[in-house]
């Protein structure tokens, strides 16, 4: 709506329009709308758009001796990013960036694998039970990420059954805990993002035409074929939204890895937090943020391209929310 | 297809266990009568009593509520104005795309980048005006910044679902611009405004990352307090505090869900 053009009234001058039943002019309409939209637009521009651009510029500054910012164009931070330091080349930062992508990918795949059975199970419940299942699905969506991460510390602690079983099996030492490590991190990540994946997916699964699945069965489709040909095409819109809202924030995650992971599970989010909070090296932190933004935009671009490739539709990546 | 599928049910239950195990663990430990260690020493509610005697926690709770309330009011007004100003005016398609981009920015940009960008903005603004010294003001401003978009998106979808008939009818009956806004537009989009405001409030209560980068020593919120406690060493009070926070977020969800779903 909005810009589809209001009918002009002949003989009333070029700018006179009827807009939502009101006889007015384009200029009056624009002025009135700007009076409403101007302040919030200015707010978002000044506090969000401009600082994001500044962040890109800051990446070219450098850190002074006392943590102050030296405004002198230099590529030192970008070189550091790809591994060149005063002590020679090391792939540490590149490795952390690659790990961020990998962890986000594994988290997303695990969430998809869990979300399909979960949403199918909920969608096939009788309506009354379905409400309870849905409430059970929505509550974790709002569980605070800090609380959830530290709760896993409790569960994976040395006196708790999971660690004791692992110790009996000889997987970890006696009296050791199951954190920090990849297992703890993935448990934290999947339990955080499963609702993000399952809720949009459920919106699609709820509307599935089950007759198509039955037809596929009648035609002796294998389970794989039924999923690929009958389920996937029908649930693509929800799946796409779920993948975006899982992949992008899990790439930038820092709370879960900070609490449940060690140095070996560090992600780019942890690195950014270190630069701003501990090392007081804002320019390098800005360079890392720019790199993360680039990774985010790249994954969104890949996604849009894949989606145009398939039979998805809609004008915006958030189409599924409306 | 509505047959018994034990494997699907098993994985579904496993998913639920993954999502609920942390909350259940915290709740169980919050009533455990042991200061150190995690062994079960019997039921107690004393950690909840300590909770209300700890002035840091009470301060953090007050901060969190003030922050959520003030930022929600501001962002609901700004976000609603933005939605009406943008989607009820004859802007060109190019401008519309630009506005959409700005509005979708907080939804796409990862939290941590937004937090860092805001910290940078406050650092620059501080040179101009001292009210941007890190503290409650910066917290409120930063929360409003990410809330506006969510309110706008919710109100926008409400506006789009309304159509133009009522507006045209009001104008045909000689409603003035103000009367039309006050008595036609506002009542019609009220559900959208309320839903957007509730979303903004919950987002503010739940936020950790943006607050973490923009809070001062005097403006600690509950999630920041819990995080600091985890770094310092967890006490049973933290379990009690977390349980209270979990329950307080669950109640409105259950109520809203019962009200909106028509079964």
XYZ file of C-alpha atoms in Angstrom:
585
model
C 0.000 0.000 0.000
C 1.024 3.619 0.226
C 2.965 4.340 -2.893
C 0.675 2.740 -5.420
C -0.408 6.200 -6.511
C -3.563 8.012 -5.554
C -5.910 9.048 -8.322
C -5.310 12.599 -9.503
C -8.307 14.819 -9.954
C -8.449 16.380 -13.413
C -8.505 20.170 -13.516
C -7.364 20.542 -9.909
C -3.671 21.131 -10.619
C -0.990 18.462 -10.816
C -0.296 18.065 -7.105
C -3.845 17.878 -5.827
C -4.733 14.335 -4.799
C -7.374 12.370 -3.007
C -5.506 10.341 -0.410
C -7.449 7.996 1.860
C -10.553 9.996 1.051
C -8.981 13.346 1.860
C -8.662 16.108 -0.736
C -5.166 17.442 -0.237
C -1.809 18.009 -1.934
C 1.293 15.850 -2.060
C 3.290 18.465 -0.178
C 0.877 18.689 2.706
C 0.775 14.909 2.957
C 4.560 14.617 2.897
C 5.016 17.380 5.453
C 2.491 15.825 7.805
C 4.033 12.363 7.446
C 7.505 13.740 7.956
C 6.391 15.383 11.174
C 5.516 11.888 12.441
C 8.252 9.789 10.877
C 11.024 12.394 11.082
C 12.014 12.127 14.756
C 12.185 8.304 14.882
C 13.977 8.184 11.517
C 16.504 10.731 12.766
C 16.938 8.666 15.955
C 17.628 5.468 14.012
C 19.955 7.231 11.598
C 21.989 9.025 14.265
C 22.246 6.167 16.728
C 22.318 3.165 14.438
C 23.088 3.790 10.778
C 25.802 6.411 11.333
C 27.553 4.493 14.171
C 27.589 1.345 12.018
C 29.366 3.329 9.298
C 31.678 4.895 11.910
C 32.547 1.382 13.046
C 33.764 0.707 9.524
C 35.916 3.869 9.603
C 37.251 3.135 13.076
C 38.668 -0.142 11.758
C 41.259 1.971 9.940
C 42.365 3.817 13.092
C 44.737 2.285 15.631
C 45.188 1.903 19.375
C 47.459 4.294 21.212
C 49.720 3.298 24.067
C 47.099 3.909 26.748
C 44.103 2.481 24.951
C 43.157 5.764 23.299
C 42.140 5.860 19.652
C 44.691 7.252 17.207
C 42.910 8.665 14.187
C 45.376 8.048 11.435
C 44.446 5.907 8.476
C 46.252 2.622 8.710
C 45.606 -0.907 7.554
C 47.300 -2.396 10.607
C 44.049 -3.839 12.008
C 43.037 -5.389 8.718
C 46.473 -7.000 8.495
C 46.067 -8.301 12.037
C 42.713 -9.691 11.077
C 44.203 -11.864 8.354
C 47.045 -12.849 10.641
C 49.981 -10.491 10.104
C 51.312 -9.211 13.421
C 54.651 -7.793 14.462
C 55.647 -11.350 15.322
C 54.956 -12.808 11.883
C 51.936 -14.608 10.468
C 49.532 -16.648 12.548
C 46.129 -17.897 11.428
C 44.577 -17.528 14.911
C 41.999 -14.849 14.010
C 41.135 -16.420 10.660
C 40.683 -19.679 12.514
C 38.274 -18.067 14.986
C 36.239 -16.580 12.127
C 36.082 -19.945 10.364
C 35.047 -21.553 13.656
C 32.240 -18.996 14.079
C 30.858 -19.987 10.679
C 31.265 -23.686 11.495
C 29.607 -23.484 14.913
C 26.719 -21.489 13.413
C 26.338 -24.067 10.655
C 26.372 -27.077 13.015
C 23.948 -25.328 15.390
C 21.573 -24.579 12.514
C 21.719 -28.152 11.159
C 21.114 -29.632 14.632
C 18.211 -27.245 15.196
C 16.618 -28.153 11.845
C 17.028 -31.856 12.639
C 15.297 -31.400 15.998
C 12.721 -28.847 14.882
C 11.098 -30.968 12.141
C 10.092 -33.861 14.426
C 9.149 -31.395 17.165
C 6.858 -29.286 14.964
C 5.381 -32.365 13.257
C 4.619 -33.864 16.621
C 2.908 -30.652 17.781
C 0.961 -30.209 14.536
C -0.449 -33.742 14.753
C -1.697 -33.378 18.339
C -5.420 -32.878 18.967
C -6.223 -29.116 19.119
C -6.540 -28.941 22.911
C -3.178 -30.588 23.575
C -1.616 -28.543 20.793
C -2.131 -25.324 22.794
C -0.113 -26.696 25.696
C 2.672 -27.890 23.409
C 2.760 -24.461 21.765
C 2.993 -22.651 25.088
C 5.807 -25.049 26.012
C 7.542 -24.041 22.781
C 7.108 -20.284 23.260
C 8.317 -20.025 26.874
C 11.939 -21.070 26.106
C 11.949 -18.459 23.329
C 11.966 -15.839 26.081
C 14.246 -17.615 28.555
C 17.193 -15.376 29.273
C 20.332 -16.566 27.507
C 22.585 -15.838 30.503
C 20.413 -17.921 32.837
C 20.216 -20.791 30.361
C 23.969 -20.855 29.781
C 24.850 -20.926 33.477
C 22.144 -23.528 34.103
C 24.063 -25.860 31.786
C 27.075 -25.313 34.063
C 24.986 -26.786 36.886
C 23.795 -29.747 34.816
C 27.230 -30.573 33.414
C 29.007 -30.147 36.743
C 31.109 -32.962 38.199
C 28.538 -34.117 40.798
C 25.690 -34.409 38.315
C 24.643 -37.643 36.547
C 25.818 -36.695 33.000
C 29.409 -36.109 34.112
C 29.352 -39.230 36.337
C 28.122 -41.403 33.472
C 30.804 -39.966 31.200
C 33.421 -40.673 33.895
C 32.251 -44.294 34.245
C 32.496 -44.687 30.484
C 36.033 -43.325 30.686
C 35.281 -40.324 28.474
C 36.450 -37.829 31.078
C 38.529 -38.068 34.246
C 36.947 -38.915 37.576
C 35.508 -35.819 39.234
C 35.881 -33.749 36.064
C 33.062 -31.687 34.592
C 31.677 -31.771 31.059
C 32.526 -28.101 30.521
C 34.302 -26.198 29.072
C 34.219 -27.834 25.693
C 32.379 -28.251 22.416
C 29.689 -30.523 23.944
C 28.726 -27.860 26.494
C 28.797 -25.137 23.847
C 26.580 -27.061 21.419
C 24.131 -27.979 24.187
C 23.939 -24.296 25.100
C 23.601 -23.184 21.481
C 20.991 -25.743 20.427
C 18.848 -25.211 23.526
C 19.028 -21.444 22.916
C 18.166 -21.496 19.220
C 15.783 -24.442 18.954
C 12.750 -22.222 19.714
C 13.989 -19.696 17.119
C 13.986 -22.460 14.530
C 10.865 -24.296 15.669
C 8.451 -21.333 15.951
C 8.700 -20.066 12.341
C 8.856 -23.656 11.093
C 5.695 -24.499 13.013
C 3.848 -21.667 11.249
C 4.522 -23.549 7.994
C 4.006 -27.079 9.317
C 0.635 -26.036 10.746
C -0.583 -25.246 7.231
C 0.721 -28.415 5.549
C -1.677 -30.123 3.192
C -1.480 -33.654 4.605
C -3.217 -35.130 1.570
C -0.109 -34.486 -0.489
C 1.889 -36.584 1.972
C -0.683 -39.359 1.757
C -0.606 -39.203 -2.022
C 3.185 -39.495 -1.918
C 2.831 -42.569 0.295
C 0.237 -44.116 -1.990
C 2.693 -43.696 -4.830
C 5.288 -45.689 -2.858
C 7.578 -42.755 -2.203
C 10.465 -43.587 0.095
C 10.747 -41.613 3.339
C 13.497 -39.522 1.824
C 11.432 -38.842 -1.308
C 8.344 -37.949 0.743
C 10.359 -35.455 2.758
C 12.093 -33.889 -0.231
C 9.077 -33.789 -2.576
C 6.083 -33.386 -0.259
C 7.253 -31.901 3.045
C 10.145 -29.609 2.145
C 8.383 -27.586 -0.586
C 5.436 -26.949 1.728
C 7.529 -25.890 4.712
C 10.192 -23.862 2.902
C 8.963 -20.373 3.965
C 9.103 -21.213 7.682
C 12.337 -23.144 7.324
C 14.017 -20.172 5.621
C 13.011 -17.717 8.341
C 14.119 -20.252 10.970
C 17.517 -20.719 9.352
C 18.134 -16.950 9.177
C 17.101 -16.216 12.760
C 19.244 -19.147 13.933
C 22.339 -18.848 11.776
C 22.939 -15.085 12.010
C 22.749 -14.690 15.807
C 24.567 -17.952 16.514
C 27.502 -16.727 14.416
C 27.660 -13.622 16.619
C 27.060 -15.498 19.901
C 29.243 -14.618 22.828
C 27.330 -15.413 26.021
C 27.117 -19.198 25.566
C 30.748 -19.598 24.499
C 31.869 -17.168 27.188
C 30.209 -19.160 29.972
C 30.367 -22.736 28.656
C 33.412 -22.688 26.394
C 37.120 -22.266 26.901
C 39.830 -20.743 24.723
C 39.355 -23.549 22.226
C 35.744 -22.678 21.530
C 36.237 -18.927 21.193
C 34.069 -17.246 18.567
C 34.329 -13.870 16.878
C 31.771 -12.491 19.356
C 34.081 -13.322 22.262
C 36.965 -11.664 20.461
C 34.936 -8.470 19.907
C 33.879 -8.409 23.549
C 37.531 -8.802 24.632
C 38.688 -5.890 22.505
C 36.037 -3.553 23.882
C 35.899 -4.675 27.502
C 39.355 -5.912 28.427
C 41.999 -4.968 25.867
C 40.495 -1.479 25.314
C 41.525 -1.789 21.673
C 38.453 -0.265 20.045
C 39.908 0.023 16.538
C 40.700 -3.688 16.368
C 37.314 -4.452 17.903
C 35.774 -2.303 15.167
C 37.709 -4.232 12.512
C 36.406 -7.509 13.981
C 32.842 -6.130 14.055
C 33.172 -5.103 10.414
C 34.369 -8.630 9.604
C 31.369 -10.112 11.447
C 29.005 -7.749 9.629
C 30.566 -8.841 6.336
C 30.077 -12.524 7.264
C 26.442 -11.760 8.173
C 25.749 -9.933 4.919
C 27.489 -12.684 2.946
C 25.388 -15.413 4.523
C 22.201 -13.382 3.938
C 23.249 -12.861 0.312
C 23.988 -16.565 -0.187
C 20.626 -17.246 1.329
C 18.704 -14.854 -0.899
C 20.449 -16.308 -3.910
C 19.677 -19.896 -2.873
C 16.110 -18.872 -2.275
C 15.656 -17.286 -5.698
C 17.112 -20.525 -6.987
C 14.431 -22.564 -5.259
C 10.725 -21.915 -5.381
C 10.529 -19.636 -2.363
C 8.876 -16.286 -2.829
C 8.075 -13.075 -1.038
C 9.675 -9.679 -1.276
C 11.617 -9.466 1.974
C 13.564 -11.972 4.001
C 11.155 -11.346 6.839
C 8.151 -12.257 4.763
C 7.398 -15.138 7.069
C 6.880 -12.874 10.062
C 3.951 -10.949 8.656
C -0.691 -39.172 8.344
C -2.139 -38.920 11.850
C -0.677 -42.204 12.975
C 1.595 -43.106 15.849
C 5.187 -42.222 15.123
C 7.280 -43.191 18.151
C 10.588 -41.884 16.759
C 9.127 -38.465 15.947
C 7.560 -38.277 19.401
C 10.845 -39.333 21.012
C 12.847 -36.617 19.227
C 10.127 -34.064 20.022
C 10.353 -34.909 23.714
C 14.149 -34.824 23.519
C 13.968 -31.307 22.044
C 11.669 -30.195 24.844
C 14.027 -31.718 27.434
C 16.938 -29.789 25.916
C 14.987 -26.542 26.175
C 13.654 -27.136 29.681
C 16.501 -28.961 31.440
C 18.325 -25.685 32.247
C 15.262 -23.966 33.715
C 14.294 -27.034 35.753
C 17.841 -27.414 37.069
C 17.934 -23.787 38.217
C 14.536 -24.090 39.883
C 15.540 -27.288 41.703
C 18.797 -25.805 42.987
C 16.971 -22.674 44.132
C 15.172 -24.692 46.805
C 18.198 -26.784 47.776
C 19.443 -26.186 51.317
C 23.171 -26.172 50.471
C 25.484 -23.162 50.183
C 28.322 -24.941 48.414
C 28.170 -27.794 45.979
C 25.214 -29.236 44.188
C 24.320 -32.218 46.362
C 20.709 -32.295 47.570
C 20.427 -31.220 51.229
C 16.686 -30.831 51.585
C 14.003 -28.303 50.710
C 14.230 -24.669 51.720
C 12.843 -21.312 50.670
C 15.461 -19.284 52.498
C 17.301 -18.260 49.292
C 14.148 -16.473 48.194
C 14.087 -14.652 51.529
C 17.733 -13.620 51.103
C 16.845 -12.395 47.640
C 14.606 -9.692 49.050
C 17.229 -8.643 51.591
C 19.997 -8.181 49.031
C 20.008 -4.501 48.134
C 22.115 -5.033 45.003
C 19.520 -7.409 43.615
C 16.660 -5.089 44.551
C 18.482 -2.194 42.890
C 19.087 -4.267 39.778
C 15.420 -5.264 39.691
C 14.327 -1.616 40.020
C 16.784 -0.589 37.289
C 15.503 -3.320 34.988
C 11.880 -2.281 35.482
C 12.558 1.458 35.069
C 14.607 0.755 31.959
C 11.952 -1.505 30.437
C 9.073 0.859 31.270
C 10.652 4.115 30.107
C 12.180 2.628 26.953
C 8.926 0.857 26.071
C 6.862 4.052 26.378
C 9.344 6.030 24.282
C 9.806 3.359 21.634
C 6.071 2.635 21.341
C 5.337 6.308 20.634
C 8.259 6.686 18.225
C 7.675 3.344 16.513
C 3.951 3.990 16.005
C 4.637 7.477 14.614
C 7.204 5.955 12.274
C 4.814 3.281 11.026
C 2.015 5.806 10.365
C 4.350 8.375 8.816
C 5.976 5.848 6.507
C 3.155 3.580 5.451
C 0.310 6.074 5.143
C 2.019 8.599 2.899
C 2.748 8.837 -0.826
C 6.499 8.165 -0.672
C 8.170 6.988 -3.849
C 9.055 3.273 -4.126
C 12.764 4.131 -3.862
C 12.262 5.997 -0.587
C 10.137 3.123 0.690
C 12.971 0.695 0.077
C 15.375 3.007 1.922
C 13.013 3.304 4.902
C 12.518 -0.465 4.955
C 16.286 -0.906 5.036
C 16.694 1.425 8.041
C 13.809 -0.236 9.896
C 15.076 -3.748 9.240
C 18.600 -2.822 10.342
C 18.134 -3.715 14.054
C 16.514 -7.007 13.045
C 19.377 -8.104 10.779
C 22.431 -6.598 12.475
C 23.753 -8.973 15.169
C 23.157 -7.737 18.728
C 26.834 -7.465 19.517
C 27.517 -5.154 16.560
C 24.577 -2.955 17.517
C 25.883 -2.854 21.092
C 29.349 -1.845 19.937
C 27.993 0.744 17.473
C 25.873 2.289 20.241
C 28.844 2.383 22.613
C 30.755 4.187 19.890
C 27.901 6.651 19.337
C 27.714 7.440 23.070
C 31.466 7.924 23.161
C 31.190 10.521 20.412
C 28.073 12.181 21.868
C 29.718 12.446 25.274
C 32.089 15.038 23.848
C 29.067 17.191 23.022
C 26.862 16.604 26.048
C 27.570 15.022 29.411
C 24.171 13.320 29.783
C 25.564 10.585 27.544
C 27.939 9.523 30.316
C 27.505 5.812 30.653
C 24.540 5.000 32.916
C 20.767 4.850 32.940
C 20.376 7.396 30.131
C 22.628 5.519 27.719
C 20.857 2.271 28.642
C 17.420 3.734 27.924
C 18.548 5.340 24.666
C 20.194 2.119 23.496
C 17.114 0.032 24.297
C 14.793 2.477 22.530
C 17.029 2.237 19.460
C 16.520 -1.489 19.012
C 12.876 -1.469 20.162
C 11.615 1.143 17.655
C 11.949 -1.207 14.679
C 10.060 -4.039 16.315
C 7.168 -1.741 17.281
C 7.123 -0.284 13.758
C 7.044 -3.729 12.138
C 4.117 -4.875 14.304
C 2.095 -1.648 13.858
C 2.863 -1.667 10.121
C 1.412 -5.151 9.664
C -1.710 -4.004 11.533
C -1.999 -0.900 9.321
C -1.653 -3.028 6.207
C -4.365 -5.432 7.299
C -6.847 -2.565 7.808
C -7.270 -1.303 4.279
C -8.518 2.188 3.394
C -12.296 1.890 3.569
C -12.742 3.296 7.074
C -10.419 6.223 6.332
C -12.374 7.117 3.233
C -15.670 6.773 5.083
C -14.402 9.078 7.859
C -13.306 11.682 5.344
C -16.607 11.450 3.501
C -18.254 12.302 6.809
C -16.056 15.430 7.062
C -13.669 14.218 9.754
C -10.798 16.670 10.268
C -7.235 15.382 10.113
C -6.872 15.374 13.874
C -10.310 13.865 14.517
C -9.610 11.185 11.920
C -6.303 10.323 13.588
C -7.658 10.403 17.132
C -10.996 8.637 16.583
C -10.404 6.410 13.555
C -6.760 5.508 13.012
C -5.657 5.188 16.649
C -8.527 2.955 17.868
C -8.122 0.706 14.837
C -4.388 0.171 15.276
C -4.554 -0.066 19.083
C -4.141 -3.872 19.144
C -0.999 -3.464 17.031
C 0.346 -0.757 19.337
C -0.309 -2.893 22.428
C 1.279 -5.970 20.836
C 4.284 -3.910 19.709
C 4.652 -2.372 23.158
C 4.505 -5.779 24.849
C 7.132 -7.095 22.453
C 9.345 -4.071 23.176
C 8.919 -4.524 26.950
C 9.844 -8.216 26.810
C 12.822 -7.528 24.542
C 14.074 -4.948 27.029
C 13.653 -7.240 30.052
C 15.403 -10.066 28.239
C 18.271 -8.086 26.740
C 21.776 -8.794 27.954
C 24.269 -7.958 25.214
C 23.244 -4.365 24.445
C 22.953 -3.523 28.159
C 26.289 -5.191 28.868
C 28.137 -2.835 26.522
C 26.288 0.319 27.571
C 25.702 0.094 31.317
C 27.566 1.874 34.072
C 28.415 0.720 37.615
C 25.239 2.406 38.901
C 22.924 0.977 36.250
C 23.243 -2.794 36.579
C 20.243 -4.751 35.281
C 19.186 -8.243 36.389
C 20.731 -10.152 33.433
C 24.004 -8.250 33.977
C 23.882 -9.029 37.687
C 23.419 -12.736 36.968
C 26.288 -12.684 34.457
C 28.592 -10.941 36.935
C 27.597 -13.477 39.595
C 28.430 -16.363 37.248
C 31.884 -14.843 36.715
C 32.378 -14.244 40.461
C 31.041 -17.575 41.618
C 27.408 -18.572 41.824
C 25.545 -18.449 45.141
C 22.167 -20.128 45.736
C 20.545 -16.685 45.736
C 21.311 -16.480 42.015
C 19.317 -19.683 41.460
C 16.390 -18.116 43.308
C 16.732 -14.868 41.344
C 16.894 -16.759 38.024
C 13.839 -18.832 38.948
C 11.881 -15.663 39.739
C 12.945 -14.171 36.386
C 11.974 -17.360 34.513
C 8.545 -17.495 36.134
C 7.910 -13.771 35.610
C 8.582 -14.079 31.869
C 6.520 -17.274 31.556
C 3.322 -15.903 33.134
C 2.524 -13.182 30.546
C 3.277 -15.645 27.732
C 0.812 -18.172 29.099
C -1.847 -15.483 29.599
C -1.320 -13.970 26.135
C -1.398 -17.387 24.515
C -4.596 -18.413 26.296
C -6.244 -15.156 25.270
C -5.241 -15.158 21.609
C -5.574 -18.821 20.641
C -9.205 -19.669 20.107
C -9.587 -23.331 20.944
